[in-house]
Short mmCIF file of C-alpha atoms in Angstrom, two decimals:
data_model
loop_
_atom_site.label_atom_id
_atom_site.label_comp_id
_atom_site.label_asym_id
_atom_site.label_seq_id
_atom_site.Cartn_x
_atom_site.Cartn_y
_atom_site.Cartn_z
CA MET A 20 140.29 87.65 111.51
CA PRO A 21 142.48 90.80 111.19
CA HIS A 22 141.17 93.94 109.47
CA SER A 23 143.42 93.72 106.48
CA GLU A 24 142.48 90.03 105.78
CA LYS A 25 138.88 90.98 105.92
CA LYS A 26 139.41 93.72 103.51
CA ASN A 27 141.25 91.54 101.19
CA ASN A 28 138.50 88.84 101.21
CA LEU A 29 135.95 91.64 100.40
CA THR A 30 138.17 92.76 97.43
CA ILE A 31 138.32 89.28 96.10
CA LYS A 32 134.54 88.89 96.38
CA TYR A 33 133.91 92.10 94.50
CA LEU A 34 136.48 91.13 91.92
CA LEU A 35 134.83 87.79 91.40
CA GLY A 36 131.49 89.46 91.16
CA LEU A 37 132.80 92.02 88.58
CA GLY A 38 134.34 89.21 86.67
CA ALA A 39 131.07 87.24 86.63
CA VAL A 40 129.00 90.29 85.65
CA LEU A 41 131.59 91.07 82.76
CA PHE A 42 131.34 87.42 81.68
CA LEU A 43 127.69 87.34 81.44
CA GLY A 44 127.52 90.80 79.92
CA TYR A 45 129.98 89.83 77.16
CA HIS A 46 127.92 86.66 76.50
CA SER A 47 124.42 88.52 76.55
CA VAL A 48 124.74 91.36 74.06
CA TYR A 49 126.45 92.23 70.81
CA PHE A 50 126.43 95.29 68.80
CA LYS A 51 125.91 95.74 65.07
CA LYS A 52 125.44 98.52 62.54
CA LEU A 53 121.57 99.21 62.41
CA ASP A 54 121.51 99.56 58.60
CA GLU A 55 123.22 96.18 58.21
CA VAL A 56 120.68 94.38 60.53
CA ARG A 57 117.74 96.11 58.73
CA SER A 58 118.99 95.00 55.24
CA ALA A 59 119.54 91.47 56.45
CA ALA A 60 115.89 91.56 58.01
CA ASN A 61 114.61 92.54 54.46
CA LYS A 62 116.04 89.27 52.98
CA LYS A 63 114.23 87.11 55.47
CA PHE A 64 111.58 84.64 54.57
CA ASP A 65 109.10 85.79 51.82
CA ALA A 66 105.79 84.44 52.71
CA ALA A 67 104.12 85.59 49.60
CA ALA A 68 106.54 83.99 47.26
CA TYR A 69 106.77 80.93 49.17
CA ALA A 70 102.87 80.91 48.94
CA GLN A 71 102.58 81.55 45.33
CA LYS A 72 105.16 78.75 44.63
CA PHE A 73 103.23 76.36 47.04
CA PHE A 74 99.97 77.17 45.38
CA THR A 75 101.29 76.58 41.82
CA SER A 76 103.71 73.71 42.27
CA THR A 77 102.26 71.77 45.20
CA LEU A 78 98.59 72.59 45.64
CA THR A 79 97.16 72.86 41.96
CA PRO A 80 98.66 69.53 40.77
CA GLN A 81 96.91 67.94 43.82
CA LEU A 82 93.46 69.14 42.76
CA ALA A 83 93.18 66.16 40.39
CA ASN A 84 93.15 64.03 43.43
CA ALA A 85 90.27 65.61 45.13
CA SER A 86 87.53 63.44 46.43
CA GLY A 87 83.94 63.77 44.99
CA ILE A 88 82.11 65.71 47.62
CA GLN A 89 78.72 63.85 47.35
CA GLU A 90 80.64 60.36 47.67
CA LEU A 91 82.52 61.58 50.52
CA ILE A 92 79.53 63.05 52.36
CA GLN A 93 77.92 59.56 51.96
CA LEU A 94 80.99 57.98 53.38
CA LEU A 95 80.89 60.32 56.44
CA THR A 96 77.31 59.50 57.21
CA ILE A 97 78.05 55.71 56.96
CA SER A 98 81.61 55.51 58.28
CA LYS A 99 82.82 58.66 59.85
CA ASP A 100 86.16 57.37 61.13
CA GLU A 101 87.01 55.67 57.74
CA ALA A 102 86.30 59.08 56.01
CA PHE A 103 88.56 60.91 58.29
CA GLU A 104 91.18 58.31 58.29
CA LYS A 105 91.32 58.16 54.43
CA TYR A 106 90.70 61.63 53.30
CA ALA A 107 91.21 64.29 55.93
CA TYR A 108 94.33 66.12 56.79
CA ALA A 109 95.47 68.67 59.29
CA THR A 110 98.78 70.01 60.63
CA ALA A 111 97.64 71.05 64.10
CA VAL A 112 96.54 68.48 66.69
CA GLY A 113 92.69 68.38 67.30
CA SER A 114 89.40 67.45 65.92
CA ILE A 115 89.43 70.01 63.19
CA LYS A 116 90.38 68.23 59.71
CA TYR A 117 90.37 69.41 56.08
CA PHE A 118 89.13 67.49 53.18
CA LEU A 119 90.14 68.30 49.45
CA VAL A 120 86.81 67.92 47.61
CA LYS A 121 85.46 68.63 44.07
CA GLY A 122 82.03 68.82 42.86
CA THR A 123 79.56 70.38 40.27
CA GLY A 124 76.34 72.15 41.23
CA ILE A 125 73.86 74.85 40.24
CA ILE A 126 74.08 78.24 41.69
CA THR A 127 70.90 79.03 43.82
CA ALA A 128 71.91 82.32 45.41
CA ILE A 129 74.78 84.83 45.41
CA ASN A 130 75.15 86.56 48.73
CA GLU A 131 77.55 89.05 50.02
CA ASP A 132 79.78 86.61 51.64
CA GLU A 133 79.12 83.30 50.00
CA ILE A 134 77.68 81.61 47.05
CA SER A 135 74.89 78.91 47.49
CA LEU A 136 75.02 75.73 45.40
CA GLN A 137 72.60 72.97 44.87
CA MET A 138 73.99 69.30 44.04
CA GLY A 139 71.08 66.96 43.75
CA ASN A 140 69.82 66.69 47.12
CA GLN A 141 72.88 68.39 48.77
CA SER A 142 73.21 71.98 49.25
CA LEU A 143 76.47 73.73 50.18
CA THR A 144 78.00 77.07 50.20
CA LEU A 145 81.07 78.45 48.61
CA ALA A 146 82.99 80.80 50.78
CA THR A 147 83.76 84.06 48.89
CA GLU A 148 84.50 86.69 51.56
CA PHE A 149 85.83 85.24 54.73
CA ILE A 150 88.83 83.22 53.58
CA TYR A 151 90.67 82.53 56.98
CA GLY A 152 92.53 79.89 58.80
CA ASN A 153 94.97 77.15 57.69
CA ALA A 154 92.63 75.03 55.56
CA ILE A 155 94.13 75.77 52.24
CA ARG A 156 97.66 75.22 53.49
CA ASP A 157 97.15 72.10 55.24
CA VAL A 158 94.49 70.13 53.09
CA THR A 159 97.05 68.34 51.00
CA GLY A 160 99.20 67.20 53.89
CA LEU A 161 102.19 68.32 51.87
CA PHE A 162 103.01 71.36 53.79
CA ASP A 163 106.19 70.63 55.50
CA ILE A 164 105.94 72.38 58.76
CA THR A 165 109.42 71.12 60.21
CA SER A 166 111.37 73.19 57.41
CA PHE A 167 110.21 76.43 59.18
CA THR A 168 112.03 77.90 62.21
CA ASN A 169 109.26 79.97 63.64
CA THR A 170 105.52 80.00 63.88
CA ALA A 171 105.10 83.62 62.38
CA ASP A 172 106.33 82.36 59.03
CA ILE A 173 104.19 79.15 59.06
CA ASN A 174 101.14 81.49 59.90
CA ASN A 175 102.23 83.90 57.23
CA VAL A 176 102.07 81.14 54.55
CA SER A 177 98.49 80.48 55.38
CA ALA A 178 97.55 84.26 55.25
CA GLU A 179 99.19 84.35 51.84
CA LEU A 180 97.58 81.39 50.51
CA ASN A 181 94.23 82.81 51.73
CA LYS A 182 94.95 86.24 49.94
CA ILE A 183 95.73 84.40 46.65
CA VAL A 184 92.26 82.60 46.82
CA LYS A 185 90.53 85.77 47.95
CA ASN A 186 92.23 88.05 45.41
CA LYS A 187 92.91 85.95 42.38
CA VAL A 188 90.53 82.98 42.38
CA ILE A 189 87.32 84.33 43.68
CA PRO A 190 86.92 87.82 42.10
CA PRO A 191 86.78 86.58 38.36
CA PHE A 192 84.35 83.94 39.34
CA ARG A 193 82.04 86.18 41.27
CA ALA A 194 82.14 88.76 38.48
CA LYS A 195 80.51 86.42 36.04
CA ALA A 196 78.50 84.23 38.35
CA LYS A 197 74.61 84.32 37.95
CA VAL A 198 71.95 82.28 39.53
CA GLY A 199 71.33 79.04 37.61
CA ASP A 200 74.75 78.79 36.20
CA LYS A 201 76.58 75.38 36.40
CA VAL A 202 79.77 75.50 38.58
CA ALA A 203 82.47 73.05 38.86
CA PHE A 204 84.74 73.61 41.91
CA THR A 205 87.52 72.13 43.91
CA GLY A 206 88.13 73.26 47.37
CA VAL A 207 88.53 72.66 50.96
CA MET A 208 85.78 71.44 53.32
CA GLU A 209 86.49 71.82 57.13
CA LEU A 210 84.83 69.39 59.37
CA ASN A 211 85.13 68.71 63.14
CA SER A 212 85.30 64.95 63.72
CA ALA A 213 84.24 65.43 67.36
CA ARG A 214 80.90 67.42 66.38
CA LEU A 215 80.26 66.36 62.85
CA ASN A 216 77.75 68.61 61.15
CA LEU A 217 76.85 67.84 57.56
CA ASP A 218 73.87 70.30 57.43
CA ASN A 219 75.66 73.41 56.71
CA ILE A 220 78.66 72.53 54.45
CA GLU A 221 81.01 75.26 53.51
CA VAL A 222 83.91 74.90 50.90
CA ILE A 223 86.71 77.32 50.43
CA PRO A 224 87.18 77.10 46.72
CA ILE A 225 90.68 76.92 45.10
CA SER A 226 89.62 76.43 41.58
CA ILE A 227 86.09 77.24 40.30
CA GLN A 228 84.96 77.07 36.61
CA MET B 7 98.67 59.36 126.43
CA GLN B 8 97.69 62.94 125.69
CA THR B 9 101.23 63.57 124.19
CA THR B 10 100.81 60.51 121.94
CA LEU B 11 97.39 61.91 120.76
CA ASP B 12 98.80 65.23 120.11
CA SER B 13 101.81 63.91 118.07
CA GLN B 14 99.39 61.89 116.08
CA LYS B 15 97.25 64.91 115.43
CA LYS B 16 100.34 66.88 114.28
CA LEU B 17 101.55 63.96 112.00
CA LEU B 18 97.84 63.86 110.46
CA SER B 19 97.93 67.49 109.96
CA LYS B 20 101.35 67.32 108.12
CA LEU B 21 100.05 64.49 106.12
CA GLN B 22 96.89 66.11 105.06
CA PRO B 23 97.90 67.34 101.57
CA LEU B 24 99.57 64.07 100.70
CA ILE B 25 96.30 62.25 101.65
CA ALA B 26 94.39 64.72 99.61
CA LEU B 27 96.65 64.03 96.59
CA PHE B 28 96.39 60.26 96.99
CA VAL B 29 92.61 60.43 97.32
CA LEU B 30 92.34 62.90 94.26
CA CYS B 31 94.60 60.63 92.04
CA LEU B 32 92.73 57.63 92.92
CA VAL B 33 89.23 59.27 92.20
CA ILE B 34 90.43 60.67 88.84
CA GLY B 35 92.22 57.41 87.86
CA LEU B 36 88.93 55.55 88.44
CA LEU B 37 87.07 57.93 86.54
CA SER B 38 89.37 58.47 83.55
CA ASP B 39 91.57 55.66 81.83
CA LYS B 40 93.81 58.52 80.59
CA PHE B 41 95.02 59.62 83.90
CA PHE B 42 97.40 56.95 84.90
CA THR B 43 99.43 57.05 81.72
CA VAL B 44 103.09 57.94 81.23
CA SER B 45 102.44 60.72 78.72
CA ASN B 46 99.79 62.36 81.16
CA PHE B 47 102.33 62.07 84.01
CA TRP B 48 104.77 64.17 82.14
CA ASN B 49 102.20 66.51 80.82
CA VAL B 50 101.09 67.19 84.45
CA LEU B 51 104.61 67.71 85.52
CA ARG B 52 105.46 69.94 82.59
CA GLN B 53 102.26 72.07 83.44
CA ILE B 54 102.79 72.34 87.08
CA SER B 55 106.57 73.51 86.70
CA VAL B 56 105.48 77.21 86.08
CA ASN B 57 103.17 77.09 89.19
CA ILE B 58 105.94 75.50 91.30
CA CYS B 59 108.51 78.37 90.39
CA ILE B 60 105.87 81.19 91.12
CA SER B 61 104.54 79.35 94.38
CA THR B 62 108.01 78.89 95.52
CA GLY B 63 108.47 82.57 95.67
CA MET B 64 105.09 82.99 97.04
CA THR B 65 105.89 80.78 99.85
CA LEU B 66 108.77 82.70 101.08
CA VAL B 67 106.50 85.83 100.84
CA VAL B 68 103.60 84.12 102.74
CA LEU B 69 106.05 82.67 105.25
CA MET B 70 106.57 86.56 106.25
CA ALA B 71 102.93 87.02 106.52
CA GLY B 72 102.93 88.94 103.28
CA ILE B 73 101.23 88.32 99.87
CA ASP B 74 102.31 88.95 96.18
CA LEU B 75 99.30 89.41 93.86
CA SER B 76 101.61 90.69 91.09
CA VAL B 77 103.21 87.42 90.14
CA GLY B 78 101.15 86.74 87.04
CA SER B 79 101.74 90.27 85.50
CA VAL B 80 105.38 90.08 86.37
CA LEU B 81 105.55 86.75 84.67
CA ALA B 82 103.96 88.27 81.60
CA LEU B 83 106.07 91.49 81.52
CA SER B 84 109.41 89.46 82.00
CA GLY B 85 108.38 86.87 79.34
CA ALA B 86 107.65 89.73 77.06
CA VAL B 87 110.94 91.50 77.74
CA THR B 88 112.85 88.30 77.13
CA ALA B 89 111.14 87.42 73.98
CA GLY B 90 111.14 91.04 72.53
CA LEU B 91 114.96 91.60 73.30
CA TYR B 92 115.90 88.13 72.15
CA LYS B 93 113.86 88.64 68.91
CA SER B 94 114.35 92.24 67.98
CA GLY B 95 117.10 93.57 70.19
CA ILE B 96 117.10 97.48 70.76
CA GLU B 97 117.64 99.97 67.94
CA PHE B 98 119.35 103.25 68.28
CA PRO B 99 118.64 104.94 64.93
CA THR B 100 120.45 108.21 65.53
CA GLN B 101 123.55 106.23 66.41
CA ASN B 102 122.92 103.66 63.55
CA LEU B 103 123.49 101.17 66.38
CA PHE B 104 121.81 97.88 66.89
CA VAL B 105 122.15 96.08 70.34
CA GLY B 106 121.30 92.52 69.98
CA PHE B 107 120.61 90.05 72.93
CA THR B 108 121.71 86.54 72.82
CA LEU B 109 119.48 83.77 74.28
CA LEU B 110 121.47 84.30 77.58
CA GLY B 111 121.17 88.03 77.37
CA GLY B 112 117.33 87.74 76.81
CA ILE B 113 116.67 85.46 79.75
CA LEU B 114 118.84 87.42 82.19
CA ALA B 115 117.20 90.72 81.09
CA GLY B 116 113.71 89.10 81.81
CA ILE B 117 114.75 87.95 85.27
CA VAL B 118 116.40 91.20 86.10
CA VAL B 119 112.96 92.89 85.06
CA GLY B 120 111.23 90.43 87.37
CA GLY B 121 113.76 91.05 90.14
CA LEU B 122 113.33 95.03 89.81
CA LEU B 123 109.42 94.72 89.94
CA GLY B 124 109.68 92.46 93.08
CA PHE B 125 112.18 95.11 94.53
CA PHE B 126 109.76 97.93 93.99
CA ASN B 127 107.06 95.85 95.72
CA GLY B 128 109.50 95.39 98.73
CA MET B 129 110.35 99.06 98.74
CA ALA B 130 106.81 100.19 98.71
CA ILE B 131 105.94 97.76 101.57
CA THR B 132 108.95 98.62 103.79
CA ARG B 133 109.68 102.21 103.00
CA PHE B 134 106.09 103.56 102.42
CA LYS B 135 104.36 101.16 104.66
CA VAL B 136 101.82 100.20 101.96
CA PRO B 137 100.16 96.96 102.94
CA PRO B 138 101.42 94.20 100.76
CA PHE B 139 97.99 93.48 99.40
CA VAL B 140 97.69 96.99 98.05
CA ALA B 141 101.37 97.45 96.83
CA THR B 142 101.19 94.04 94.88
CA LEU B 143 97.74 94.78 93.71
CA ALA B 144 99.13 97.96 92.17
CA MET B 145 102.09 96.28 90.71
CA LEU B 146 99.64 93.78 89.09
CA THR B 147 98.13 96.58 87.20
CA VAL B 148 101.21 98.59 86.58
CA ALA B 149 103.13 95.45 85.16
CA ARG B 150 100.18 94.34 83.01
CA GLY B 151 99.95 97.92 81.48
CA LEU B 152 103.77 97.84 80.88
CA THR B 153 103.41 94.52 79.18
CA MET B 154 100.67 95.88 76.84
CA LEU B 155 102.97 98.98 76.21
CA TRP B 156 106.07 96.64 75.53
CA THR B 157 104.07 94.31 73.19
CA GLN B 158 101.56 97.01 71.73
CA GLY B 159 99.03 94.22 72.73
CA PHE B 160 100.24 91.74 70.38
CA PRO B 161 102.04 88.43 70.95
CA ILE B 162 105.75 88.26 70.32
CA SER B 163 106.20 85.04 68.47
CA GLY B 164 108.58 83.08 66.35
CA LEU B 165 111.43 82.69 68.77
CA GLY B 166 113.12 79.77 67.46
CA LYS B 167 114.03 76.16 68.42
CA ASP B 168 116.87 77.20 70.97
CA PHE B 169 114.39 79.27 72.92
CA ALA B 170 111.64 76.54 72.79
CA PHE B 171 114.16 74.22 74.55
CA PHE B 172 113.15 75.69 78.01
CA GLY B 173 109.51 75.04 77.65
CA THR B 174 109.29 72.01 75.43
CA GLY B 175 112.66 70.20 75.46
CA TRP B 176 113.80 67.05 77.17
CA PHE B 177 116.85 66.34 79.20
CA LEU B 178 117.87 62.86 80.44
CA GLY B 179 114.26 61.65 79.63
CA VAL B 180 112.61 64.54 81.73
CA PRO B 181 111.02 67.74 80.43
CA VAL B 182 113.34 70.68 80.90
CA PRO B 183 110.67 72.82 82.75
CA VAL B 184 110.64 70.05 85.37
CA TRP B 185 114.41 70.32 85.73
CA ILE B 186 114.07 74.07 86.09
CA SER B 187 111.39 73.84 88.81
CA ALA B 188 113.45 71.13 90.56
CA LEU B 189 116.56 73.41 90.76
CA VAL B 190 114.45 76.41 91.94
CA VAL B 191 112.82 74.07 94.60
CA GLY B 192 116.12 72.82 95.67
CA LEU B 193 117.76 76.19 95.99
CA ALA B 194 114.64 77.62 97.76
CA ILE B 195 114.76 74.62 100.38
CA LEU B 196 118.41 75.39 100.96
CA LEU B 197 117.60 79.07 101.40
CA SER B 198 114.82 78.58 103.81
CA ASN B 199 116.35 75.78 105.89
CA LYS B 200 120.13 76.21 105.85
CA THR B 201 120.65 80.03 105.69
CA LYS B 202 120.34 82.97 108.00
CA ILE B 203 117.80 84.75 105.89
CA GLY B 204 115.62 81.68 105.82
CA ARG B 205 115.56 81.65 109.57
CA TYR B 206 114.75 85.35 109.56
CA ILE B 207 111.87 84.73 107.09
CA TYR B 208 110.26 82.28 109.51
CA ALA B 209 111.12 84.62 112.45
CA ILE B 210 109.47 87.63 110.79
CA GLY B 211 106.34 85.55 110.03
CA GLY B 212 106.12 84.07 113.49
CA ASN B 213 106.40 87.48 115.16
CA GLU B 214 107.55 90.58 113.39
CA ASN B 215 107.91 92.63 116.61
CA ALA B 216 110.08 90.00 118.29
CA ALA B 217 112.22 89.43 115.18
CA ARG B 218 112.76 93.20 115.07
CA LEU B 219 113.76 93.56 118.76
CA SER B 220 116.08 90.54 118.18
CA GLY B 221 118.16 92.71 115.76
CA ILE B 222 116.85 91.30 112.40
CA ASN B 223 116.87 93.91 109.67
CA ILE B 224 113.19 93.29 108.71
CA ASN B 225 112.95 95.71 105.86
CA ARG B 226 116.10 94.35 104.15
CA VAL B 227 114.94 90.64 104.55
CA LYS B 228 111.33 91.76 103.08
CA VAL B 229 112.95 93.53 100.01
CA ILE B 230 115.14 90.45 99.42
CA VAL B 231 112.13 88.06 99.48
CA TYR B 232 109.94 90.23 97.32
CA THR B 233 112.75 90.54 94.79
CA LEU B 234 113.30 86.82 94.92
CA ALA B 235 109.51 86.33 94.12
CA GLY B 236 109.77 88.55 91.15
CA MET B 237 112.63 86.75 89.73
CA LEU B 238 111.14 83.34 90.23
CA ALA B 239 107.86 84.69 88.49
CA ALA B 240 110.24 85.77 85.77
CA VAL B 241 111.63 82.11 85.46
CA GLY B 242 108.08 81.12 85.26
CA GLY B 243 107.53 83.62 82.55
CA LEU B 244 110.54 82.23 80.64
CA MET B 245 109.02 78.76 80.65
CA VAL B 246 105.42 79.95 79.58
CA THR B 247 107.00 82.00 76.82
CA SER B 248 109.24 79.24 75.61
CA ARG B 249 106.47 76.62 75.66
CA LEU B 250 104.04 78.77 73.64
CA ASP B 251 106.95 80.01 71.40
CA SER B 252 105.30 83.40 72.00
CA ALA B 253 105.02 86.06 74.64
CA GLN B 254 101.33 86.80 74.95
CA PRO B 255 100.31 90.16 76.50
CA ASN B 256 97.76 88.47 78.59
CA ALA B 257 100.02 85.69 79.79
CA GLY B 258 99.76 84.69 83.61
CA THR B 259 96.41 86.15 84.14
CA GLY B 260 95.16 84.49 87.30
CA TYR B 261 98.36 82.71 88.11
CA GLU B 262 98.57 84.55 91.33
CA LEU B 263 95.54 82.64 92.54
CA ASP B 264 96.87 79.20 91.56
CA SER B 265 100.08 79.96 93.36
CA ILE B 266 98.31 81.23 96.54
CA ALA B 267 96.17 78.15 96.34
CA ALA B 268 99.27 76.00 96.06
CA VAL B 269 100.97 77.56 99.04
CA VAL B 270 97.84 77.40 101.22
CA ILE B 271 96.92 73.89 100.28
CA GLY B 272 100.65 72.85 100.89
CA GLY B 273 100.19 73.91 104.50
CA THR B 274 101.70 77.32 104.62
CA SER B 275 99.82 79.48 107.09
CA LEU B 276 98.56 82.82 105.54
CA SER B 277 99.52 84.42 108.85
CA GLY B 278 103.10 83.46 108.31
CA GLY B 279 105.73 81.67 110.19
CA LYS B 280 104.55 78.27 109.42
CA GLY B 281 104.97 76.08 106.21
CA SER B 282 107.61 74.74 103.86
CA ILE B 283 108.55 74.72 100.22
CA GLY B 284 108.04 70.87 100.16
CA GLY B 285 104.44 71.45 101.22
CA THR B 286 104.01 74.16 98.44
CA VAL B 287 105.25 71.63 95.73
CA LEU B 288 102.52 69.14 96.94
CA GLY B 289 100.00 71.93 96.84
CA ALA B 290 101.18 72.78 93.26
CA ILE B 291 100.89 69.09 92.30
CA ILE B 292 97.43 68.97 93.92
CA ILE B 293 96.30 72.00 91.85
CA GLY B 294 97.89 70.57 88.66
CA VAL B 295 96.38 67.11 89.07
CA LEU B 296 92.95 68.85 89.94
CA ASN B 297 93.13 70.90 86.72
CA ASN B 298 94.20 67.86 84.63
CA GLY B 299 91.46 65.63 86.09
CA LEU B 300 88.77 68.21 85.51
CA VAL B 301 89.96 68.55 81.92
CA LEU B 302 90.16 64.77 81.42
CA LEU B 303 86.59 64.39 82.85
CA ASN B 304 85.27 67.04 80.42
CA VAL B 305 84.21 69.35 83.28
CA SER B 306 83.23 72.65 81.88
CA PRO B 307 85.93 75.42 82.46
CA PHE B 308 83.34 77.54 84.32
CA TRP B 309 82.87 74.64 86.79
CA GLN B 310 86.65 74.27 86.92
CA GLN B 311 86.99 77.47 88.37
CA VAL B 312 84.13 76.98 91.03
CA VAL B 313 85.86 73.62 92.08
CA LYS B 314 89.19 75.35 92.40
CA GLY B 315 87.77 78.11 94.43
CA LEU B 316 86.07 75.67 96.78
CA VAL B 317 89.23 73.67 97.27
CA ILE B 318 91.17 76.81 98.21
CA LEU B 319 88.41 77.73 100.55
CA ILE B 320 88.39 74.22 102.10
CA ALA B 321 92.28 74.35 102.52
CA VAL B 322 91.99 77.67 104.27
CA VAL B 323 89.25 76.40 106.84
CA ILE B 324 91.34 73.41 107.46
CA ASP B 325 94.35 75.71 108.11
CA LYS B 326 92.52 77.87 110.49
CA ALA B 327 91.05 74.88 112.24
CA ASN B 328 94.63 73.35 112.63
CA THR B 329 96.00 76.75 113.98
CA LYS B 330 93.20 76.88 116.44
CA ASN B 331 93.80 73.43 117.71
CA HIS B 332 97.53 73.98 118.11
#
């Protein structure tokens, strides 16, 4: 191959390479004014507002449909699968499921992180300090996960719902609660279908009177 | 007569990984009714896609009698860079400028980062004569540290449906990661079997001095191969990040061992010069099936590690025995 032809081929190669780099570069980055991007970001999903609306408009009306906790526990001991099939919800795949339950009991102890209740032969605790996880969000089965575009927003809804319970539902109750008081509650009971343990039942309260 | 026996021995040696896979599938299939199901089949293929990508690069490295311990950390950093740039771009407050990255831009940036880290591995090994084990071990720590710095120790999540396609999507009835790993394997087979650099890789692994004396630019080939290994780890990082919809700072921990295991089980000699990409794919499938089987059989994760370690040990012992016989 003559020298000039070799040189031409090399030039064509470099030009093609440069073209590819420019093409990829053009389709890879974009430029905007930073203040515009920041103001748009501030208008993004408001998890606190969403959670408040969900709590008031979706969750609270469902509290009337909560299962009686004593009847449910009885059903769980007789027919675990039926109880989980009929009354449990969860958004995630796995054996952890949530039950919307209600009941009335007598306060037997007020501890730093929880309040113990006695309901006939059944004892349970109401969580008042560590309100974590997705129990409140998922317990009704009405939280539409498909309407979200990212998992961070989904998790933030849980965090905000937990905050509502921890900051608005529990403090007024704890302030007045005394041992021997009669308490009517509605809340979420979390159970593991693979390792069912009905000895230490804990309920995250959503409504307490 | 002796020649026939020798050729039969060679054939048997080549078929060892395939026989091992067959026996493994049979045993797990007998012990678990969930193993031979369509969903589990795709599940296993989806899971091993990442290891196949990493192991393909590792094979090229091991064929040159090298090793790359940094692939897991490179995977994590590349995934984090891709996720970070795609999600948040880069801000230049003094210029009031925001540089955003499209999906393509984020992916390319991650692959470039992987390639750069591989390039540094290659340079450390060839220019500064650092043994591959030490150079890549150092990179393992450096890349993990950089990942922690980039992510501040927190996952980068919420990357959206388009990004999730690479890890969780389907195309023509086959999971997208399987397509990606098939493409990677196809290109690597072409590279190793049909190109000059492929022949150089085998030559360097077979006898580095002879390769040097025959005019092969050994340093150049090594740098290219380590760069490729870094880029393939980055592709693995893209799949992991996409599948989890988040870049985890500790992603890829221990992946280097899985990829070395796949390479060794697939019949590639750790002393270089002998092996194939196809064998590595088989090795990765064996590791994947073994992982899947141990989970299906409810074996404790602690025992799973013990079993995997023993399998690697057995594969190396067999490799040594074969090398001795030949």
